[in-house]
GROMACS .gro file of N, CA and C in nm:
model
  438
    1UNK      N    1   5.157  -4.393  -4.237
    1UNK     CA    2   5.231  -4.282  -4.176
    1UNK      C    3   5.335  -4.318  -4.074
    2UNK      N    4   5.440  -4.251  -4.064
    2UNK     CA    5   5.554  -4.290  -3.983
    2UNK      C    6   5.537  -4.203  -3.855
    3UNK      N    7   5.442  -4.232  -3.777
    3UNK     CA    8   5.405  -4.154  -3.649
    3UNK      C    9   5.467  -4.256  -3.541
    4UNK      N   10   5.563  -4.212  -3.470
    4UNK     CA   11   5.620  -4.304  -3.354
    4UNK      C   12   5.620  -4.225  -3.231
    5UNK      N   13   5.523  -4.144  -3.213
    5UNK     CA   14   5.499  -4.057  -3.087
    5UNK      C   15   5.389  -4.102  -3.028
    6UNK      N   16   5.383  -4.107  -2.897
    6UNK     CA   17   5.275  -4.169  -2.821
    6UNK      C   18   5.208  -4.077  -2.721
    7UNK      N   19   5.085  -4.097  -2.707
    7UNK     CA   20   5.010  -4.037  -2.607
    7UNK      C   21   4.994  -4.128  -2.488
    8UNK      N   22   5.043  -4.089  -2.379
    8UNK     CA   23   5.038  -4.175  -2.256
    8UNK      C   24   4.932  -4.128  -2.154
    9UNK      N   25   4.869  -4.220  -2.084
    9UNK     CA   26   4.778  -4.192  -1.972
    9UNK      C   27   4.780  -4.279  -1.866
   10UNK      N   28   4.753  -4.246  -1.748
   10UNK     CA   29   4.765  -4.327  -1.636
   10UNK      C   30   4.635  -4.311  -1.555
   11UNK      N   31   4.590  -4.423  -1.490
   11UNK     CA   32   4.443  -4.420  -1.426
   11UNK      C   33   4.467  -4.520  -1.317
   12UNK      N   34   4.402  -4.489  -1.193
   12UNK     CA   35   4.340  -4.365  -1.162
   12UNK      C   36   4.439  -4.277  -1.102
   13UNK      N   37   4.401  -4.137  -1.111
   13UNK     CA   38   4.475  -4.040  -1.087
   13UNK      C   39   4.409  -3.968  -0.962
   14UNK      N   40   4.478  -3.972  -0.844
   14UNK     CA   41   4.410  -3.906  -0.724
   14UNK      C   42   4.524  -3.877  -0.624
   15UNK      N   43   4.483  -3.804  -0.531
   15UNK     CA   44   4.585  -3.771  -0.419
   15UNK      C   45   4.610  -3.878  -0.334
   16UNK      N   46   4.721  -3.913  -0.279
   16UNK     CA   47   4.752  -4.026  -0.196
   16UNK      C   48   4.656  -4.042  -0.076
   17UNK      N   49   4.616  -3.915  -0.015
   17UNK     CA   50   4.540  -3.901   0.097
   17UNK      C   51   4.390  -3.947   0.076
   18UNK      N   52   4.355  -3.953  -0.063
   18UNK     CA   53   4.215  -3.990  -0.101
   18UNK      C   54   4.211  -4.136  -0.124
   19UNK      N   55   4.319  -4.206  -0.128
   19UNK     CA   56   4.320  -4.355  -0.160
   19UNK      C   57   4.204  -4.434  -0.097
   20UNK      N   58   4.172  -4.414   0.038
   20UNK     CA   59   4.087  -4.489   0.099
   20UNK      C   60   3.950  -4.454   0.062
   21UNK      N   61   3.920  -4.335   0.003
   21UNK     CA   62   3.780  -4.301  -0.028
   21UNK      C   63   3.756  -4.337  -0.186
   22UNK      N   64   3.851  -4.367  -0.256
   22UNK     CA   65   3.818  -4.380  -0.405
   22UNK      C   66   3.803  -4.527  -0.434
   23UNK      N   67   3.683  -4.557  -0.484
   23UNK     CA   68   3.640  -4.691  -0.531
   23UNK      C   69   3.662  -4.701  -0.671
   24UNK      N   70   3.750  -4.797  -0.730
   24UNK     CA   71   3.787  -4.803  -0.863
   24UNK      C   72   3.728  -4.934  -0.925
   25UNK      N   73   3.678  -4.925  -1.035
   25UNK     CA   74   3.633  -5.040  -1.111
   25UNK      C   75   3.693  -5.049  -1.258
   26UNK      N   76   3.681  -5.167  -1.326
   26UNK     CA   77   3.730  -5.162  -1.458
   26UNK      C   78   3.680  -5.063  -1.557
   27UNK      N   79   3.555  -5.041  -1.537
   27UNK     CA   80   3.492  -4.942  -1.625
   27UNK      C   81   3.541  -4.797  -1.584
   28UNK      N   82   3.567  -4.767  -1.460
   28UNK     CA   83   3.622  -4.632  -1.422
   28UNK      C   84   3.764  -4.623  -1.485
   29UNK      N   85   3.836  -4.718  -1.454
   29UNK     CA   86   3.987  -4.736  -1.510
   29UNK      C   87   3.995  -4.695  -1.654
   30UNK      N   88   3.906  -4.776  -1.733
   30UNK     CA   89   3.909  -4.767  -1.873
   30UNK      C   90   3.853  -4.623  -1.928
   31UNK      N   91   3.756  -4.572  -1.860
   31UNK     CA   92   3.707  -4.436  -1.884
   31UNK      C   93   3.819  -4.345  -1.860
   32UNK      N   94   3.882  -4.338  -1.757
   32UNK     CA   95   3.984  -4.239  -1.733
   32UNK      C   96   4.107  -4.268  -1.818
   33UNK      N   97   4.142  -4.389  -1.857
   33UNK     CA   98   4.252  -4.406  -1.946
   33UNK      C   99   4.220  -4.342  -2.087
   34UNK      N  100   4.104  -4.348  -2.130
   34UNK     CA  101   4.066  -4.284  -2.263
   34UNK      C  102   4.041  -4.134  -2.256
   35UNK      N  103   4.030  -4.086  -2.137
   35UNK     CA  104   4.009  -3.954  -2.118
   35UNK      C  105   4.121  -3.853  -2.137
   36UNK      N  106   4.113  -3.754  -2.214
   36UNK     CA  107   4.236  -3.664  -2.254
   36UNK      C  108   4.270  -3.588  -2.127
   37UNK      N  109   4.189  -3.587  -2.025
   37UNK     CA  110   4.222  -3.524  -1.899
   37UNK      C  111   4.339  -3.605  -1.833
   38UNK      N  112   4.363  -3.718  -1.852
   38UNK     CA  113   4.463  -3.824  -1.792
   38UNK      C  114   4.576  -3.828  -1.876
   39UNK      N  115   4.574  -3.760  -1.993
   39UNK     CA  116   4.696  -3.782  -2.091
   39UNK      C  117   4.810  -3.698  -2.027
   40UNK      N  118   4.936  -3.757  -2.040
   40UNK     CA  119   5.060  -3.682  -2.002
   40UNK      C  120   5.111  -3.580  -2.085
   41UNK      N  121   5.037  -3.541  -2.188
   41UNK     CA  122   5.064  -3.435  -2.288
   41UNK      C  123   4.943  -3.356  -2.311
   42UNK      N  124   4.957  -3.231  -2.353
   42UNK     CA  125   4.841  -3.141  -2.379
   42UNK      C  126   4.785  -3.176  -2.524
   43UNK      N  127   4.712  -3.273  -2.544
   43UNK     CA  128   4.649  -3.331  -2.670
   43UNK      C  129   4.504  -3.342  -2.667
   44UNK      N  130   4.444  -3.296  -2.764
   44UNK     CA  131   4.304  -3.327  -2.782
   44UNK      C  132   4.301  -3.445  -2.882
   45UNK      N  133   4.261  -3.568  -2.843
   45UNK     CA  134   4.240  -3.672  -2.933
   45UNK      C  135   4.159  -3.671  -3.034
   46UNK      N  136   4.047  -3.590  -3.005
   46UNK     CA  137   3.940  -3.586  -3.109
   46UNK      C  138   3.983  -3.496  -3.229
   47UNK      N  139   4.106  -3.437  -3.212
   47UNK     CA  140   4.151  -3.352  -3.338
   47UNK      C  141   4.229  -3.458  -3.439
   48UNK      N  142   4.243  -3.583  -3.395
   48UNK     CA  143   4.311  -3.683  -3.491
   48UNK      C  144   4.248  -3.815  -3.488
   49UNK      N  145   4.324  -3.897  -3.542
   49UNK     CA  146   4.278  -4.042  -3.545
   49UNK      C  147   4.370  -4.135  -3.463
   50UNK      N  148   4.316  -4.244  -3.399
   50UNK     CA  149   4.397  -4.330  -3.342
   50UNK      C  150   4.459  -4.435  -3.436
   51UNK      N  151   4.582  -4.450  -3.432
   51UNK     CA  152   4.625  -4.562  -3.517
   51UNK      C  153   4.637  -4.692  -3.433
   52UNK      N  154   4.677  -4.687  -3.315
   52UNK     CA  155   4.666  -4.814  -3.237
   52UNK      C  156   4.669  -4.773  -3.087
   53UNK      N  157   4.636  -4.858  -3.007
   53UNK     CA  158   4.640  -4.845  -2.845
   53UNK      C  159   4.668  -4.948  -2.768
   54UNK      N  160   4.720  -4.934  -2.656
   54UNK     CA  161   4.756  -5.040  -2.568
   54UNK      C  162   4.697  -5.013  -2.429
   55UNK      N  163   4.619  -5.097  -2.359
   55UNK     CA  164   4.559  -5.074  -2.238
   55UNK      C  165   4.634  -5.181  -2.146
   56UNK      N  166   4.717  -5.135  -2.051
   56UNK     CA  167   4.764  -5.238  -1.961
   56UNK      C  168   4.706  -5.222  -1.816
   57UNK      N  169   4.647  -5.316  -1.773
   57UNK     CA  170   4.582  -5.322  -1.642
   57UNK      C  171   4.671  -5.389  -1.529
   58UNK      N  172   4.649  -5.334  -1.418
   58UNK     CA  173   4.725  -5.407  -1.313
   58UNK      C  174   4.622  -5.443  -1.199
   59UNK      N  175   4.633  -5.560  -1.138
   59UNK     CA  176   4.540  -5.589  -1.027
   59UNK      C  177   4.477  -5.722  -1.061
   60UNK      N  178   4.397  -5.762  -0.952
   60UNK     CA  179   4.326  -5.884  -0.961
   60UNK      C  180   4.177  -5.869  -1.045
   61UNK      N  181   4.190  -5.881  -1.174
   61UNK     CA  182   4.087  -5.837  -1.262
   61UNK      C  183   4.048  -5.961  -1.339
   62UNK      N  184   3.916  -5.974  -1.385
   62UNK     CA  185   3.863  -6.080  -1.458
   62UNK      C  186   3.887  -6.040  -1.619
   63UNK      N  187   3.939  -6.137  -1.676
   63UNK     CA  188   3.978  -6.117  -1.824
   63UNK      C  189   3.852  -6.075  -1.905
   64UNK      N  190   3.726  -6.141  -1.873
   64UNK     CA  191   3.614  -6.118  -1.952
   64UNK      C  192   3.573  -5.969  -1.928
   65UNK      N  193   3.580  -5.920  -1.824
   65UNK     CA  194   3.540  -5.783  -1.783
   65UNK      C  195   3.634  -5.677  -1.846
   66UNK      N  196   3.753  -5.694  -1.864
   66UNK     CA  197   3.850  -5.614  -1.940
   66UNK      C  198   3.816  -5.620  -2.088
   67UNK      N  199   3.795  -5.742  -2.124
   67UNK     CA  200   3.761  -5.758  -2.292
   67UNK      C  201   3.638  -5.684  -2.319
   68UNK      N  202   3.536  -5.699  -2.226
   68UNK     CA  203   3.406  -5.630  -2.249
   68UNK      C  204   3.415  -5.483  -2.254
   69UNK      N  205   3.493  -5.428  -2.159
   69UNK     CA  206   3.519  -5.271  -2.152
   69UNK      C  207   3.589  -5.242  -2.298
   70UNK      N  208   3.698  -5.311  -2.341
   70UNK     CA  209   3.767  -5.269  -2.468
   70UNK      C  210   3.674  -5.279  -2.572
   71UNK      N  211   3.583  -5.380  -2.586
   71UNK     CA  212   3.484  -5.394  -2.684
   71UNK      C  213   3.392  -5.283  -2.695
   72UNK      N  214   3.346  -5.229  -2.566
   72UNK     CA  215   3.262  -5.113  -2.572
   72UNK      C  216   3.330  -4.982  -2.631
   73UNK      N  217   3.459  -4.966  -2.587
   73UNK     CA  218   3.555  -4.864  -2.646
   73UNK      C  219   3.552  -4.866  -2.795
   74UNK      N  220   3.586  -4.988  -2.847
   74UNK     CA  221   3.594  -5.004  -2.983
   74UNK      C  222   3.470  -4.969  -3.065
   75UNK      N  223   3.367  -5.010  -2.995
   75UNK     CA  224   3.225  -4.970  -3.056
   75UNK      C  225   3.205  -4.838  -3.058
   76UNK      N  226   3.216  -4.774  -2.941
   76UNK     CA  227   3.185  -4.626  -2.919
   76UNK      C  228   3.264  -4.528  -2.983
   77UNK      N  229   3.399  -4.568  -3.003
   77UNK     CA  230   3.488  -4.478  -3.064
   77UNK      C  231   3.544  -4.531  -3.197
   78UNK      N  232   3.458  -4.615  -3.275
   78UNK     CA  233   3.499  -4.663  -3.405
   78UNK      C  234   3.536  -4.565  -3.500
   79UNK      N  235   3.466  -4.436  -3.506
   79UNK     CA  236   3.510  -4.336  -3.602
   79UNK      C  237   3.635  -4.268  -3.564
   80UNK      N  238   3.682  -4.284  -3.459
   80UNK     CA  239   3.819  -4.227  -3.409
   80UNK      C  240   3.924  -4.304  -3.440
   81UNK      N  241   3.917  -4.430  -3.502
   81UNK     CA  242   4.019  -4.500  -3.545
   81UNK      C  243   4.035  -4.501  -3.684
   82UNK      N  244   4.141  -4.526  -3.730
   82UNK     CA  245   4.179  -4.545  -3.883
   82UNK      C  246   4.124  -4.685  -3.923
   83UNK      N  247   4.079  -4.692  -4.047
   83UNK     CA  248   4.013  -4.815  -4.100
   83UNK      C  249   4.104  -4.912  -4.138
   84UNK      N  250   4.215  -4.875  -4.173
   84UNK     CA  251   4.308  -4.983  -4.231
   84UNK      C  252   4.391  -5.061  -4.149
   85UNK      N  253   4.365  -5.033  -4.018
   85UNK     CA  254   4.430  -5.116  -3.914
   85UNK      C  255   4.330  -5.191  -3.829
   86UNK      N  256   4.307  -5.303  -3.862
   86UNK     CA  257   4.211  -5.386  -3.770
   86UNK      C  258   4.262  -5.438  -3.649
   87UNK      N  259   4.181  -5.464  -3.551
   87UNK     CA  260   4.232  -5.513  -3.416
   87UNK      C  261   4.339  -5.410  -3.366
   88UNK      N  262   4.312  -5.293  -3.363
   88UNK     CA  263   4.407  -5.181  -3.316
   88UNK      C  264   4.420  -5.164  -3.171
   89UNK      N  265   4.346  -5.224  -3.088
   89UNK     CA  266   4.348  -5.206  -2.932
   89UNK      C  267   4.398  -5.334  -2.888
   90UNK      N  268   4.508  -5.343  -2.806
   90UNK     CA  269   4.561  -5.454  -2.744
   90UNK      C  270   4.547  -5.417  -2.588
   91UNK      N  271   4.510  -5.529  -2.511
   91UNK     CA  272   4.505  -5.503  -2.373
   91UNK      C  273   4.593  -5.625  -2.307
   92UNK      N  274   4.629  -5.595  -2.190
   92UNK     CA  275   4.699  -5.685  -2.111
   92UNK      C  276   4.665  -5.667  -1.964
   93UNK      N  277   4.684  -5.770  -1.890
   93UNK     CA  278   4.656  -5.781  -1.737
   93UNK      C  279   4.780  -5.830  -1.670
   94UNK      N  280   4.824  -5.767  -1.577
   94UNK     CA  281   4.933  -5.783  -1.474
   94UNK      C  282   4.866  -5.813  -1.352
   95UNK      N  283   4.858  -5.936  -1.301
   95UNK     CA  284   4.802  -5.977  -1.176
   95UNK      C  285   4.854  -5.917  -1.048
   96UNK      N  286   4.973  -5.852  -1.049
   96UNK     CA  287   5.035  -5.785  -0.939
   96UNK      C  288   4.980  -5.645  -0.927
   97UNK      N  289   4.901  -5.628  -0.821
   97UNK     CA  290   4.837  -5.486  -0.797
   97UNK      C  291   4.935  -5.382  -0.760
   98UNK      N  292   4.903  -5.243  -0.790
   98UNK     CA  293   5.006  -5.153  -0.736
   98UNK      C  294   4.987  -5.134  -0.596
   99UNK      N  295   5.081  -5.074  -0.540
   99UNK     CA  296   5.083  -5.039  -0.397
   99UNK      C  297   4.973  -4.974  -0.334
  100UNK      N  298   4.925  -4.861  -0.398
  100UNK     CA  299   4.842  -4.772  -0.329
  100UNK      C  300   4.681  -4.808  -0.359
  101UNK      N  301   4.657  -4.872  -0.467
  101UNK     CA  302   4.519  -4.896  -0.492
  101UNK      C  303   4.514  -5.053  -0.550
  102UNK      N  304   4.392  -5.101  -0.550
  102UNK     CA  305   4.363  -5.227  -0.588
  102UNK      C  306   4.390  -5.277  -0.732
  103UNK      N  307   4.368  -5.173  -0.826
  103UNK     CA  308   4.391  -5.183  -0.957
  103UNK      C  309   4.441  -5.054  -1.029
  104UNK      N  310   4.508  -5.048  -1.133
  104UNK     CA  311   4.544  -4.927  -1.202
  104UNK      C  312   4.557  -4.972  -1.355
  105UNK      N  313   4.558  -4.871  -1.438
  105UNK     CA  314   4.572  -4.885  -1.590
  105UNK      C  315   4.678  -4.793  -1.645
  106UNK      N  316   4.739  -4.829  -1.748
  106UNK     CA  317   4.833  -4.760  -1.822
  106UNK      C  318   4.791  -4.759  -1.974
  107UNK      N  319   4.781  -4.632  -2.026
  107UNK     CA  320   4.721  -4.633  -2.170
  107UNK      C  321   4.854  -4.560  -2.257
  108UNK      N  322   4.861  -4.644  -2.367
  108UNK     CA  323   4.979  -4.597  -2.476
  108UNK      C  324   4.899  -4.587  -2.598
  109UNK      N  325   4.898  -4.471  -2.670
  109UNK     CA  326   4.834  -4.475  -2.798
  109UNK      C  327   4.907  -4.398  -2.902
  110UNK      N  328   4.898  -4.446  -3.016
  110UNK     CA  329   4.959  -4.367  -3.132
  110UNK      C  330   4.835  -4.270  -3.194
  111UNK      N  331   4.840  -4.151  -3.177
  111UNK     CA  332   4.722  -4.069  -3.227
  111UNK      C  333   4.787  -3.947  -3.329
  112UNK      N  334   4.725  -3.925  -3.425
  112UNK     CA  335   4.766  -3.838  -3.516
  112UNK      C  336   4.760  -3.678  -3.460
  113UNK      N  337   4.683  -3.667  -3.364
  113UNK     CA  338   4.662  -3.529  -3.296
  113UNK      C  339   4.804  -3.482  -3.234
  114UNK      N  340   4.879  -3.575  -3.205
  114UNK     CA  341   5.023  -3.542  -3.148
  114UNK      C  342   5.084  -3.449  -3.228
  115UNK      N  343   5.054  -3.431  -3.364
  115UNK     CA  344   5.119  -3.332  -3.461
  115UNK      C  345   5.092  -3.168  -3.396
  116UNK      N  346   5.003  -3.148  -3.325
  116UNK     CA  347   4.963  -3.021  -3.272
  116UNK      C  348   5.062  -2.989  -3.161
  117UNK      N  349   5.118  -3.087  -3.088
  117UNK     CA  350   5.229  -3.054  -2.988
  117UNK      C  351   5.349  -3.002  -3.068
  118UNK      N  352   5.385  -3.072  -3.174
  118UNK     CA  353   5.501  -3.043  -3.242
  118UNK      C  354   5.484  -2.911  -3.318
  119UNK      N  355   5.378  -2.873  -3.364
  119UNK     CA  356   5.335  -2.735  -3.425
  119UNK      C  357   5.363  -2.630  -3.330
  120UNK      N  358   5.306  -2.655  -3.201
  120UNK     CA  359   5.327  -2.543  -3.099
  120UNK      C  360   5.475  -2.524  -3.063
  121UNK      N  361   5.545  -2.628  -3.058
  121UNK     CA  362   5.696  -2.608  -3.017
  121UNK      C  363   5.754  -2.544  -3.126
  122UNK      N  364   5.723  -2.579  -3.249
  122UNK     CA  365   5.800  -2.509  -3.379
  122UNK      C  366   5.752  -2.369  -3.364
  123UNK      N  367   5.623  -2.343  -3.349
  123UNK     CA  368   5.580  -2.185  -3.339
  123UNK      C  369   5.654  -2.108  -3.229
  124UNK      N  370   5.673  -2.171  -3.106
  124UNK     CA  371   5.731  -2.104  -3.011
  124UNK      C  372   5.880  -2.089  -3.028
  125UNK      N  373   5.947  -2.190  -3.083
  125UNK     CA  374   6.082  -2.173  -3.123
  125UNK      C  375   6.101  -2.066  -3.235
  126UNK      N  376   6.023  -2.052  -3.326
  126UNK     CA  377   6.032  -1.966  -3.437
  126UNK      C  378   6.018  -1.810  -3.381
  127UNK      N  379   5.926  -1.803  -3.273
  127UNK     CA  380   5.926  -1.673  -3.197
  127UNK      C  381   6.059  -1.629  -3.120
  128UNK      N  382   6.115  -1.732  -3.045
  128UNK     CA  383   6.230  -1.704  -2.993
  128UNK      C  384   6.354  -1.682  -3.066
  129UNK      N  385   6.348  -1.749  -3.180
  129UNK     CA  386   6.465  -1.742  -3.286
  129UNK      C  387   6.457  -1.610  -3.344
  130UNK      N  388   6.337  -1.559  -3.369
  130UNK     CA  389   6.315  -1.440  -3.435
  130UNK      C  390   6.364  -1.322  -3.361
  131UNK      N  391   6.347  -1.337  -3.216
  131UNK     CA  392   6.422  -1.232  -3.125
  131UNK      C  393   6.551  -1.259  -3.095
  132UNK      N  394   6.605  -1.372  -3.141
  132UNK     CA  395   6.733  -1.399  -3.115
  132UNK      C  396   6.770  -1.445  -2.954
  133UNK      N  397   6.663  -1.497  -2.910
  133UNK     CA  398   6.662  -1.515  -2.758
  133UNK      C  399   6.757  -1.651  -2.727
  134UNK      N  400   6.833  -1.644  -2.646
  134UNK     CA  401   6.918  -1.767  -2.593
  134UNK      C  402   7.018  -1.806  -2.710
  135UNK      N  403   7.039  -1.735  -2.823
  135UNK     CA  404   7.121  -1.769  -2.928
  135UNK      C  405   7.267  -1.750  -2.875
  136UNK      N  406   7.294  -1.669  -2.789
  136UNK     CA  407   7.448  -1.649  -2.746
  136UNK      C  408   7.495  -1.785  -2.681
  137UNK      N  409   7.403  -1.858  -2.614
  137UNK     CA  410   7.456  -1.987  -2.556
  137UNK      C  411   7.497  -2.096  -2.665
  138UNK      N  412   7.435  -2.082  -2.779
  138UNK     CA  413   7.474  -2.175  -2.886
  138UNK      C  414   7.604  -2.121  -2.950
  139UNK      N  415   7.604  -1.982  -2.976
  139UNK     CA  416   7.730  -1.924  -3.051
  139UNK      C  417   7.855  -1.954  -2.964
  140UNK      N  418   7.833  -1.938  -2.828
  140UNK     CA  419   7.957  -1.956  -2.743
  140UNK      C  420   7.993  -2.094  -2.751
  141UNK      N  421   7.926  -2.182  -2.788
  141UNK     CA  422   7.968  -2.334  -2.787
  141UNK      C  423   8.014  -2.361  -2.937
  142UNK      N  424   8.022  -2.264  -3.027
  142UNK     CA  425   8.088  -2.275  -3.151
  142UNK      C  426   7.970  -2.280  -3.278
  143UNK      N  427   7.841  -2.282  -3.244
  143UNK     CA  428   7.744  -2.298  -3.348
  143UNK      C  429   7.743  -2.175  -3.435
  144UNK      N  430   7.731  -2.172  -3.568
  144UNK     CA  431   7.716  -2.064  -3.654
  144UNK      C  432   7.581  -2.007  -3.643
  145UNK      N  433   7.559  -1.886  -3.650
  145UNK     CA  434   7.432  -1.826  -3.672
  145UNK      C  435   7.380  -1.837  -3.820
  146UNK      N  436   7.260  -1.897  -3.837
  146UNK     CA  437   7.214  -1.917  -3.971
  146UNK      C  438   7.178  -1.790  -4.047
   0.00000   0.00000   0.00000
């Protein structure tokens, strides 16, 4: 499949005022990265399959701890990944921590559930086009009405 659209997530997500109260661990960061609540798009990943994923960690972290957490995710979510791509989760550690917190994580994944986002956009566009909403802007620029 030629899916080149990515689901992106950031962890931890909290208000700057709460930074001193939040205790983050590698397990917590990993759980938040894989949670659909932290995705930056309204996607339900359980509606699709993961083709590949990348987990980028920032902070002074032990490589073994990160590898163990990624192994747990692969074992727990094995049914959510396509079978024809082996070793489809990559992780990296950047030793420079973020400014606000001792560690953070960025998640980028290619998931087939992103199809739903484009279906919603297409349905919303069809409704607007049916009512000829905003069409005058395009016609004013020289576009022909279909």
